[in-house]
PDB file of C-alpha atoms in Angstrom:
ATOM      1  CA  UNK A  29    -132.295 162.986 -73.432  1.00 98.00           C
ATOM      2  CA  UNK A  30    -135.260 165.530 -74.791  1.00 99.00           C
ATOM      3  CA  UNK A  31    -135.945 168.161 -73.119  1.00 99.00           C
ATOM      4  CA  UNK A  32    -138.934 170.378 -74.112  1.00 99.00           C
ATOM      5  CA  UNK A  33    -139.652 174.060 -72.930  1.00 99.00           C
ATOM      6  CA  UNK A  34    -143.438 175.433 -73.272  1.00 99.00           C
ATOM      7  CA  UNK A  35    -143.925 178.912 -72.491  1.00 98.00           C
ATOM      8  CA  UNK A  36    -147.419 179.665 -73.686  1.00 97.00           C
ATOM      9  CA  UNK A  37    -150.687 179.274 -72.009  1.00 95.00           C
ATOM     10  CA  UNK A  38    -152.600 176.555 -72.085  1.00 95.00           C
ATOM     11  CA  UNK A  39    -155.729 177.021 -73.840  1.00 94.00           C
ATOM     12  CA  UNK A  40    -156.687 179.467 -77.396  1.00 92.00           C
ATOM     13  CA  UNK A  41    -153.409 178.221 -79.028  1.00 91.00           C
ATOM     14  CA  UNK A  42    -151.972 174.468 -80.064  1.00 94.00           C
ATOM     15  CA  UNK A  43    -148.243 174.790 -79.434  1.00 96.00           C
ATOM     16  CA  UNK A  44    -148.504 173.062 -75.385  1.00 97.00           C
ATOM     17  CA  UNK A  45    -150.828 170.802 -76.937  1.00 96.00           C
ATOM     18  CA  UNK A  46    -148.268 169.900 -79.640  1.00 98.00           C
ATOM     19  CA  UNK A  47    -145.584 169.751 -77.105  1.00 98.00           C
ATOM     20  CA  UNK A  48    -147.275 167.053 -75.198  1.00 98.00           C
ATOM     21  CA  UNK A  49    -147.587 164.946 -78.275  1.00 98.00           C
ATOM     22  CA  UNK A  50    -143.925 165.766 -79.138  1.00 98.00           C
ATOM     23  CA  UNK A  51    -143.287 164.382 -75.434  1.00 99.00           C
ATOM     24  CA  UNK A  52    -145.729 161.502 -75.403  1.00 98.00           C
ATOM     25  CA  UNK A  53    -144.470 160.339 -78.471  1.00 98.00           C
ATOM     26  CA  UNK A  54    -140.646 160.477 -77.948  1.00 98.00           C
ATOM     27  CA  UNK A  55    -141.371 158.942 -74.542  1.00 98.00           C
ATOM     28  CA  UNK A  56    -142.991 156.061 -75.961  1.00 96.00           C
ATOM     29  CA  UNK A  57    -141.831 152.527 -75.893  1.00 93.00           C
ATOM     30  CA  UNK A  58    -141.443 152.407 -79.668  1.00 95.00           C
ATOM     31  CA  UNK A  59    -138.621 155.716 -79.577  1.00 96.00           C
ATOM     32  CA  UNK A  60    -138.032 155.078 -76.059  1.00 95.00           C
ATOM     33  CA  UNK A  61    -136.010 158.229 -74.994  1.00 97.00           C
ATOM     34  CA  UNK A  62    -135.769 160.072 -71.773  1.00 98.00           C
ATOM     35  CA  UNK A  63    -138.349 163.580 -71.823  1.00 99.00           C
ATOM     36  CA  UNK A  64    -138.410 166.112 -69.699  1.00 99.00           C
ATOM     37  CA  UNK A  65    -140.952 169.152 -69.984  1.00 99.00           C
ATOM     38  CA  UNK A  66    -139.839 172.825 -68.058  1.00 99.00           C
ATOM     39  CA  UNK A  67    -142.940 175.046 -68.082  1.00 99.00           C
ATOM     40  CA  UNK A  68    -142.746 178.627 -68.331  1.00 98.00           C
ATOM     41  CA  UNK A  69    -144.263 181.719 -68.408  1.00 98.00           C
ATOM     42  CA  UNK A  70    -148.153 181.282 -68.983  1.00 97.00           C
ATOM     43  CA  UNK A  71    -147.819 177.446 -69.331  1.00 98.00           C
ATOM     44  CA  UNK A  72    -147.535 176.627 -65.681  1.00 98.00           C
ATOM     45  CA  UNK A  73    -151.479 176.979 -65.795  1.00 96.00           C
ATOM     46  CA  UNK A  74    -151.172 173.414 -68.116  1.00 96.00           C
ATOM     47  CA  UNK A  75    -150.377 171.717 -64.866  1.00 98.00           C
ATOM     48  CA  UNK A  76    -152.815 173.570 -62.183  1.00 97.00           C
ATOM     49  CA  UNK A  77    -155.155 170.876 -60.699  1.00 95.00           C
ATOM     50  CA  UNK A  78    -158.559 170.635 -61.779  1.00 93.00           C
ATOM     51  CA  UNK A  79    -158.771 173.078 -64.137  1.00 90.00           C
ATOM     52  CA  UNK A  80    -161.704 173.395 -66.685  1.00 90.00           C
ATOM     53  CA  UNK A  81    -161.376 172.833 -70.450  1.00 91.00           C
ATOM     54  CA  UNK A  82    -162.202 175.314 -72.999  1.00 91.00           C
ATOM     55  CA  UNK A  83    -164.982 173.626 -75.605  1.00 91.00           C
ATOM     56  CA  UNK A  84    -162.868 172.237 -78.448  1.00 88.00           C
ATOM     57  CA  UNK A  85    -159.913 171.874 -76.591  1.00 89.00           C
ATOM     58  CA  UNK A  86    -157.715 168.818 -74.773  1.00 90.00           C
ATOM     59  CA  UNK A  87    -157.530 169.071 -70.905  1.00 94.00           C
ATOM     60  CA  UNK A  88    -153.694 169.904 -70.633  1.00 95.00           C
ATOM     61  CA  UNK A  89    -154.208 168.210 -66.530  1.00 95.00           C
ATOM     62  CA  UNK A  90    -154.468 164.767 -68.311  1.00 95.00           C
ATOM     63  CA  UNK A  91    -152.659 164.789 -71.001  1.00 96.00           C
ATOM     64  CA  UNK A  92    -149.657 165.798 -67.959  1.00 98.00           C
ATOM     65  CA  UNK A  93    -151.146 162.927 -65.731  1.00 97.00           C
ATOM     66  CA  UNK A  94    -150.339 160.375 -68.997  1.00 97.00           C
ATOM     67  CA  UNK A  95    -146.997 162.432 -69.600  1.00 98.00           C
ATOM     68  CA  UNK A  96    -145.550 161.421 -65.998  1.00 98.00           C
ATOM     69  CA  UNK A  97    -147.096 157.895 -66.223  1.00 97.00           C
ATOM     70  CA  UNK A  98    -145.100 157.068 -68.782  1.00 97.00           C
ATOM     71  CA  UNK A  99    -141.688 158.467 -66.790  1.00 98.00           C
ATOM     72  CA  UNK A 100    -141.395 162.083 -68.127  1.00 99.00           C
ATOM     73  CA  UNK A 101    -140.080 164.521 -65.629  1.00 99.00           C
ATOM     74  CA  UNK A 102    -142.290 167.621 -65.422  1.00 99.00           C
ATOM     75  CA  UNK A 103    -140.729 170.815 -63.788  1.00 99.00           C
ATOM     76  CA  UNK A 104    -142.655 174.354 -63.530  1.00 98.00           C
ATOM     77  CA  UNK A 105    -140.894 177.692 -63.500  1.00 98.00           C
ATOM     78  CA  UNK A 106    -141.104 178.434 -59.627  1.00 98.00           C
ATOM     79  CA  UNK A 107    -141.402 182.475 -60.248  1.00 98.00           C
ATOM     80  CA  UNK A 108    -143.851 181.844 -62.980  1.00 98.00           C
ATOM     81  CA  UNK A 109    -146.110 179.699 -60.681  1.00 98.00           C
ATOM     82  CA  UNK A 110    -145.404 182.463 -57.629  1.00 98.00           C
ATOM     83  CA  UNK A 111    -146.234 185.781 -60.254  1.00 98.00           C
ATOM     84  CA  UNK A 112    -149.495 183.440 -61.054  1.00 98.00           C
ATOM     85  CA  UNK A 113    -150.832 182.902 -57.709  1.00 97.00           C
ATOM     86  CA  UNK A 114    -150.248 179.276 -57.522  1.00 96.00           C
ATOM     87  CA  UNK A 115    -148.945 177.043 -54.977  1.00 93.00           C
ATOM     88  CA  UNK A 116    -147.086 173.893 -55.603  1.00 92.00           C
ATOM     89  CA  UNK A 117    -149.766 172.067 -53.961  1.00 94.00           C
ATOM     90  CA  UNK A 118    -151.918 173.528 -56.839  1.00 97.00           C
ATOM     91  CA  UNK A 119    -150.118 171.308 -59.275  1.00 97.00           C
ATOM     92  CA  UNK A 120    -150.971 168.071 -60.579  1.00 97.00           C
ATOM     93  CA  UNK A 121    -149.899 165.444 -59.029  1.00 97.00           C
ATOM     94  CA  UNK A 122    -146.133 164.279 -59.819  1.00 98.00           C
ATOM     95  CA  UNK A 123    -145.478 167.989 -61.209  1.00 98.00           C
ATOM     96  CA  UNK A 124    -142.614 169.838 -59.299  1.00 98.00           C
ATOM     97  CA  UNK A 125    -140.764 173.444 -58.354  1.00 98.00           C
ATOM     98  CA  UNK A 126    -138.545 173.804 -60.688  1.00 98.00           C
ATOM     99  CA  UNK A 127    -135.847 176.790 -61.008  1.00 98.00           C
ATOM    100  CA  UNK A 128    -133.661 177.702 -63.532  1.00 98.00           C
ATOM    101  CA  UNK A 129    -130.728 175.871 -62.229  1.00 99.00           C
ATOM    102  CA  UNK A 130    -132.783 173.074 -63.119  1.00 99.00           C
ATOM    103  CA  UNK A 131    -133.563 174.030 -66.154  1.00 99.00           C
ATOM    104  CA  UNK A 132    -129.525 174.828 -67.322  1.00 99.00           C
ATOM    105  CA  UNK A 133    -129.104 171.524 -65.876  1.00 99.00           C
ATOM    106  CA  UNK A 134    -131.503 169.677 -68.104  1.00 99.00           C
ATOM    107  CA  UNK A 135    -130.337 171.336 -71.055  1.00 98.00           C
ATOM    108  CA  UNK A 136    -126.347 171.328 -70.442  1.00 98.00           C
ATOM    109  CA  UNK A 137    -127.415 167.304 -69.958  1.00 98.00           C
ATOM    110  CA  UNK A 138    -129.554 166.992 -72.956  1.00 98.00           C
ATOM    111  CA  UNK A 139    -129.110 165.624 -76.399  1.00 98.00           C
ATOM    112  CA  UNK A 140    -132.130 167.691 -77.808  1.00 98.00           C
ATOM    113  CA  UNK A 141    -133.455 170.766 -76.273  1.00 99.00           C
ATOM    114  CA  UNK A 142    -136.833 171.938 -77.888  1.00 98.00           C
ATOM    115  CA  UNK A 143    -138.464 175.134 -77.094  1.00 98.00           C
ATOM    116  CA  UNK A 144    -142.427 175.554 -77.734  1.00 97.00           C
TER     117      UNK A 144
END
């Protein structure tokens, strides 16, 4: 199991961008392992719901959408969504509440644990 941590915002750098690939990749059917992505800090705003993409940039919302389709478990940091405004219901659709029992969970259970 891989799990990936992004903590920056969405938008005016690469690194959740890259993190995505990283995910879609490893979740692929070629490498076929088990992803999950815990988003912190400013990079809860990757997975609000219809959110509009900077020129130049990938629209974080659907690369998430394709993340989940293929079976990767997506967790936000619940006091980073709250300290942002946001509401659960705000998410895309198959993102969760997560906490940080969830998270020490994930990576006391994982094989990899990346941090972006």
């Amino acid at each position: 199991m891989l799990t990936i941590i992004v903590n920056d915002a969405p938008y005016g750098i690469e690194k959740p961008w890259n993190a995505f690939r990283l995910a879609s990749t490893s979740a692929s059917s070629e490498i076929g392992m088990t992803v999950n992505v815990f988003l912190m800090g400013d990079s809860v705003v990757s997975a609000k719901r219809g959110q509009k993409t900077p020129e130049g940039y990938y629209n974080m919302e659907k690369m998430l959408r394709m993340l989940i389709g293929k079976g990767v478990e997506v967790l936000c940091c619940g006091a980073c969504i709250d300290a942002r405004g946001l509401d659960e219901s705000d998410l895309v659709d198959g993102v969760k509440r997560g906490s940080m029992k969830a998270l020490a969970t994930w990576v006391k259970e994982s094989d990899k644990v990346i941090s972006f």
